[in-house]
PDB file of C-alpha atoms in Angstrom:
ATOM      1  CA  MET V  25     -43.388  26.527  32.363  1.00 82.00           C
ATOM      2  CA  THR V  26     -45.814  25.295  29.733  1.00 94.00           C
ATOM      3  CA  LYS V  27     -45.710  27.249  26.469  1.00 98.00           C
ATOM      4  CA  ILE V  28     -49.317  27.836  25.413  1.00 98.00           C
ATOM      5  CA  ALA V  29     -50.298  29.821  22.327  1.00 98.00           C
ATOM      6  CA  VAL V  30     -53.711  31.090  21.329  1.00 98.00           C
ATOM      7  CA  PHE V  31     -54.495  31.121  17.608  1.00 98.00           C
ATOM      8  CA  PRO V  32     -57.550  33.410  17.422  1.00 98.00           C
ATOM      9  CA  GLY V  33     -59.945  33.868  14.538  1.00 96.00           C
ATOM     10  CA  SER V  34     -63.482  33.406  13.330  1.00 96.00           C
ATOM     11  CA  PHE V  35     -62.597  30.348  11.205  1.00 97.00           C
ATOM     12  CA  ASP V  36     -65.698  30.927   9.076  1.00 96.00           C
ATOM     13  CA  PRO V  37     -64.673  28.465   7.661  1.00 97.00           C
ATOM     14  CA  ILE V  38     -61.290  27.039   8.617  1.00 97.00           C
ATOM     15  CA  THR V  39     -58.930  26.976   5.620  1.00 97.00           C
ATOM     16  CA  ARG V  40     -55.840  25.066   4.564  1.00 97.00           C
ATOM     17  CA  GLY V  41     -53.856  28.167   5.475  1.00 97.00           C
ATOM     18  CA  HIS V  42     -55.112  27.992   9.084  1.00 97.00           C
ATOM     19  CA  GLU V  43     -54.437  24.265   9.249  1.00 98.00           C
ATOM     20  CA  THR V  44     -50.896  24.529   7.905  1.00 97.00           C
ATOM     21  CA  LEU V  45     -50.019  27.436  10.173  1.00 98.00           C
ATOM     22  CA  VAL V  46     -51.063  25.521  13.297  1.00 98.00           C
ATOM     23  CA  LYS V  47     -49.199  22.395  12.206  1.00 98.00           C
ATOM     24  CA  ARG V  48     -46.044  24.404  11.508  1.00 98.00           C
ATOM     25  CA  ALA V  49     -46.298  26.047  14.945  1.00 98.00           C
ATOM     26  CA  LEU V  50     -46.732  22.775  16.875  1.00 98.00           C
ATOM     27  CA  PRO V  51     -42.985  22.264  17.491  1.00 98.00           C
ATOM     28  CA  LEU V  52     -42.789  25.738  19.051  1.00 98.00           C
ATOM     29  CA  PHE V  53     -45.434  25.239  21.742  1.00 98.00           C
ATOM     30  CA  ASP V  54     -46.620  22.674  24.265  1.00 98.00           C
ATOM     31  CA  GLU V  55     -50.237  23.517  23.423  1.00 98.00           C
ATOM     32  CA  ILE V  56     -52.048  25.598  20.826  1.00 98.00           C
ATOM     33  CA  VAL V  57     -55.582  26.759  21.570  1.00 98.00           C
ATOM     34  CA  VAL V  58     -57.472  27.431  18.356  1.00 98.00           C
ATOM     35  CA  ALA V  59     -59.786  30.091  19.747  1.00 98.00           C
ATOM     36  CA  ILE V  60     -62.966  30.988  17.912  1.00 98.00           C
ATOM     37  CA  GLY V  61     -63.795  34.589  18.707  1.00 96.00           C
ATOM     38  CA  ILE V  62     -67.450  35.445  19.069  1.00 93.00           C
ATOM     39  CA  ASN V  63     -68.332  38.903  17.799  1.00 86.00           C
ATOM     40  CA  ALA V  64     -72.005  39.832  18.236  1.00 78.00           C
ATOM     41  CA  GLY V  65     -71.669  42.456  15.504  1.00 81.00           C
ATOM     42  CA  LYS V  66     -70.518  39.967  12.878  1.00 85.00           C
ATOM     43  CA  ASN V  67     -72.730  37.805  10.683  1.00 90.00           C
ATOM     44  CA  TYR V  68     -71.226  34.357  10.275  1.00 95.00           C
ATOM     45  CA  MET V  69     -71.985  32.005   7.405  1.00 95.00           C
ATOM     46  CA  PHE V  70     -71.520  28.931   9.597  1.00 95.00           C
ATOM     47  CA  SER V  71     -72.695  28.288  13.132  1.00 94.00           C
ATOM     48  CA  LEU V  72     -70.301  28.272  16.049  1.00 95.00           C
ATOM     49  CA  GLU V  73     -71.043  24.575  16.525  1.00 96.00           C
ATOM     50  CA  GLN V  74     -70.177  23.794  12.902  1.00 96.00           C
ATOM     51  CA  ARG V  75     -66.923  25.780  13.011  1.00 97.00           C
ATOM     52  CA  THR V  76     -65.932  24.109  16.276  1.00 97.00           C
ATOM     53  CA  SER V  77     -66.669  20.684  14.806  1.00 97.00           C
ATOM     54  CA  TRP V  78     -64.566  21.363  11.698  1.00 97.00           C
ATOM     55  CA  ILE V  79     -61.592  22.530  13.767  1.00 98.00           C
ATOM     56  CA  LYS V  80     -61.807  19.494  16.057  1.00 98.00           C
ATOM     57  CA  LYS V  81     -61.990  17.220  13.011  1.00 97.00           C
ATOM     58  CA  THR V  82     -59.021  18.967  11.368  1.00 98.00           C
ATOM     59  CA  PHE V  83     -56.797  18.475  14.413  1.00 98.00           C
ATOM     60  CA  GLU V  84     -58.243  15.239  15.788  1.00 97.00           C
ATOM     61  CA  ASN V  85     -54.809  13.566  15.574  1.00 97.00           C
ATOM     62  CA  GLU V  86     -52.934  16.470  17.183  1.00 98.00           C
ATOM     63  CA  PRO V  87     -53.169  16.122  20.985  1.00 98.00           C
ATOM     64  CA  LYS V  88     -51.411  19.465  21.497  1.00 98.00           C
ATOM     65  CA  VAL V  89     -54.263  21.333  19.770  1.00 98.00           C
ATOM     66  CA  LYS V  90     -57.309  22.386  21.776  1.00 98.00           C
ATOM     67  CA  VAL V  91     -60.393  24.252  20.576  1.00 98.00           C
ATOM     68  CA  ALA V  92     -62.179  26.936  22.571  1.00 98.00           C
ATOM     69  CA  THR V  93     -64.547  29.843  22.071  1.00 98.00           C
ATOM     70  CA  TYR V  94     -64.363  33.258  23.660  1.00 97.00           C
ATOM     71  CA  GLU V  95     -65.837  36.736  23.717  1.00 95.00           C
ATOM     72  CA  GLY V  96     -64.000  39.953  24.361  1.00 95.00           C
ATOM     73  CA  LEU V  97     -60.342  40.784  24.039  1.00 96.00           C
ATOM     74  CA  THR V  98     -57.980  38.055  22.889  1.00 97.00           C
ATOM     75  CA  VAL V  99     -55.339  39.234  25.354  1.00 97.00           C
ATOM     76  CA  ASN V 100     -57.823  38.676  28.212  1.00 97.00           C
ATOM     77  CA  PHE V 101     -58.711  35.221  26.886  1.00 98.00           C
ATOM     78  CA  CYS V 102     -55.004  34.368  26.949  1.00 98.00           C
ATOM     79  CA  LYS V 103     -55.030  34.889  30.728  1.00 97.00           C
ATOM     80  CA  THR V 104     -57.963  32.499  31.167  1.00 97.00           C
ATOM     81  CA  VAL V 105     -56.112  29.661  29.413  1.00 98.00           C
ATOM     82  CA  GLY V 106     -52.650  30.483  30.740  1.00 98.00           C
ATOM     83  CA  ALA V 107     -51.258  31.469  27.332  1.00 98.00           C
ATOM     84  CA  ASN V 108     -48.304  33.820  27.000  1.00 98.00           C
ATOM     85  CA  TYR V 109     -48.358  33.778  23.198  1.00 98.00           C
ATOM     86  CA  ILE V 110     -50.723  34.772  20.422  1.00 98.00           C
ATOM     87  CA  LEU V 111     -50.069  33.027  17.110  1.00 98.00           C
ATOM     88  CA  ARG V 112     -50.846  34.896  13.885  1.00 98.00           C
ATOM     89  CA  GLY V 113     -50.236  34.197  10.223  1.00 97.00           C
ATOM     90  CA  LEU V 114     -49.087  36.799   7.749  1.00 97.00           C
ATOM     91  CA  ARG V 115     -49.944  36.464   4.058  1.00 95.00           C
ATOM     92  CA  ASN V 116     -48.738  39.850   2.877  1.00 94.00           C
ATOM     93  CA  GLU V 117     -47.741  43.419   3.808  1.00 94.00           C
ATOM     94  CA  THR V 118     -51.350  44.400   4.476  1.00 94.00           C
ATOM     95  CA  ASP V 119     -51.697  41.611   7.049  1.00 93.00           C
ATOM     96  CA  PHE V 120     -48.439  42.730   8.654  1.00 96.00           C
ATOM     97  CA  ALA V 121     -49.532  46.360   9.014  1.00 95.00           C
ATOM     98  CA  PHE V 122     -52.871  45.332  10.518  1.00 95.00           C
ATOM     99  CA  GLU V 123     -51.487  42.604  12.795  1.00 96.00           C
ATOM    100  CA  ARG V 124     -48.561  44.739  13.989  1.00 97.00           C
ATOM    101  CA  ASN V 125     -50.976  47.351  15.354  1.00 97.00           C
ATOM    102  CA  ILE V 126     -53.034  44.735  17.175  1.00 96.00           C
ATOM    103  CA  ALA V 127     -49.886  43.107  18.594  1.00 97.00           C
ATOM    104  CA  GLN V 128     -48.630  46.457  19.868  1.00 97.00           C
ATOM    105  CA  MET V 129     -51.959  47.219  21.531  1.00 97.00           C
ATOM    106  CA  ASN V 130     -52.039  43.756  23.109  1.00 97.00           C
ATOM    107  CA  GLN V 131     -48.476  44.319  24.353  1.00 97.00           C
ATOM    108  CA  ALA V 132     -49.561  47.611  25.920  1.00 97.00           C
ATOM    109  CA  MET V 133     -52.484  45.880  27.676  1.00 97.00           C
ATOM    110  CA  ASP V 134     -50.464  42.869  28.860  1.00 96.00           C
ATOM    111  CA  ALA V 135     -46.675  42.912  28.506  1.00 96.00           C
ATOM    112  CA  VAL V 136     -46.493  39.176  29.287  1.00 96.00           C
ATOM    113  CA  VAL V 137     -48.348  38.166  26.116  1.00 97.00           C
ATOM    114  CA  GLU V 138     -46.120  38.062  23.023  1.00 98.00           C
ATOM    115  CA  THR V 139     -47.438  37.825  19.483  1.00 98.00           C
ATOM    116  CA  ILE V 140     -45.635  35.331  17.263  1.00 98.00           C
ATOM    117  CA  PHE V 141     -45.957  35.811  13.501  1.00 98.00           C
ATOM    118  CA  LEU V 142     -45.448  33.028  10.978  1.00 98.00           C
ATOM    119  CA  ILE V 143     -45.338  33.754   7.280  1.00 97.00           C
ATOM    120  CA  THR V 144     -47.952  31.801   5.352  1.00 95.00           C
ATOM    121  CA  ASN V 145     -46.716  29.181   2.913  1.00 94.00           C
ATOM    122  CA  PRO V 146     -46.764  30.659  -0.614  1.00 92.00           C
ATOM    123  CA  GLU V 147     -49.323  28.151  -1.871  1.00 94.00           C
ATOM    124  CA  HIS V 148     -51.795  29.347   0.795  1.00 93.00           C
ATOM    125  CA  ALA V 149     -51.126  33.087   0.604  1.00 92.00           C
ATOM    126  CA  ALA V 150     -54.193  33.845  -1.517  1.00 93.00           C
ATOM    127  CA  ILE V 151     -56.585  31.784   0.592  1.00 94.00           C
ATOM    128  CA  ASN V 152     -58.772  33.543   3.111  1.00 92.00           C
ATOM    129  CA  SER V 153     -62.126  32.744   4.664  1.00 94.00           C
ATOM    130  CA  SER V 154     -63.876  35.660   2.926  1.00 93.00           C
ATOM    131  CA  ILE V 155     -62.925  34.400  -0.522  1.00 95.00           C
ATOM    132  CA  VAL V 156     -63.841  30.834   0.429  1.00 96.00           C
ATOM    133  CA  ARG V 157     -67.274  32.042   1.606  1.00 95.00           C
ATOM    134  CA  ASP V 158     -67.764  33.883  -1.693  1.00 96.00           C
ATOM    135  CA  ILE V 159     -66.932  30.725  -3.649  1.00 95.00           C
ATOM    136  CA  ILE V 160     -69.425  28.794  -1.504  1.00 95.00           C
ATOM    137  CA  ARG V 161     -72.150  31.429  -2.041  1.00 94.00           C
ATOM    138  CA  ASN V 162     -71.637  31.071  -5.764  1.00 95.00           C
ATOM    139  CA  HIS V 163     -71.765  27.262  -5.666  1.00 93.00           C
ATOM    140  CA  GLY V 164     -68.083  26.744  -6.413  1.00 94.00           C
ATOM    141  CA  ASP V 165     -65.887  23.874  -5.245  1.00 94.00           C
ATOM    142  CA  VAL V 166     -63.804  24.869  -2.198  1.00 95.00           C
ATOM    143  CA  SER V 167     -62.334  21.441  -1.464  1.00 94.00           C
ATOM    144  CA  GLN V 168     -58.794  22.518  -2.407  1.00 94.00           C
ATOM    145  CA  PHE V 169     -58.946  25.468   0.019  1.00 96.00           C
ATOM    146  CA  ILE V 170     -60.212  23.718   3.158  1.00 96.00           C
ATOM    147  CA  PRO V 171     -58.737  20.869   5.222  1.00 97.00           C
ATOM    148  CA  LYS V 172     -59.224  17.337   3.926  1.00 94.00           C
ATOM    149  CA  GLY V 173     -62.105  15.554   5.599  1.00 87.00           C
ATOM    150  CA  ILE V 174     -64.165  18.740   5.887  1.00 91.00           C
ATOM    151  CA  SER V 175     -67.272  18.828   3.763  1.00 87.00           C
ATOM    152  CA  ILE V 176     -68.995  22.144   3.136  1.00 85.00           C
ATOM    153  CA  ALA V 177     -72.382  22.189   1.497  1.00 69.00           C
ATOM    154  CA  LYS V 178     -74.284  25.455   1.619  1.00 57.00           C
TER     155      LYS V 178
END
């Protein structure tokens, strides 16, 4: 049986934390689907096309990484791609409390889908897309917080 994990998020934009988490998880799975969730109620800084392009560029040398987009529940998307795992990163206790609740609800909706948590590397624990967007809005340099080869000009 192929071990497929879905790594869901908005990736607005993708960060070094996201990149490192996926790379660390590669030995655990046969395939990781980096899944960009589409939420009609959310205002994104970057287009879906741009976010998709950045993720593909980030993992262009990783054949086990696929990129997809989806709407609706992540647990339902897992069924469409044959994934039995959801991959999530934890930076701190707040992330754990939030992610634990989502994992338990997903488990209640589909007992086959397991959530796998990886602790973020300490050097990436403070990085999140919201802070990166704020730096961009204020014309700061985000190059140390995003994957190499990604250029963000806003």
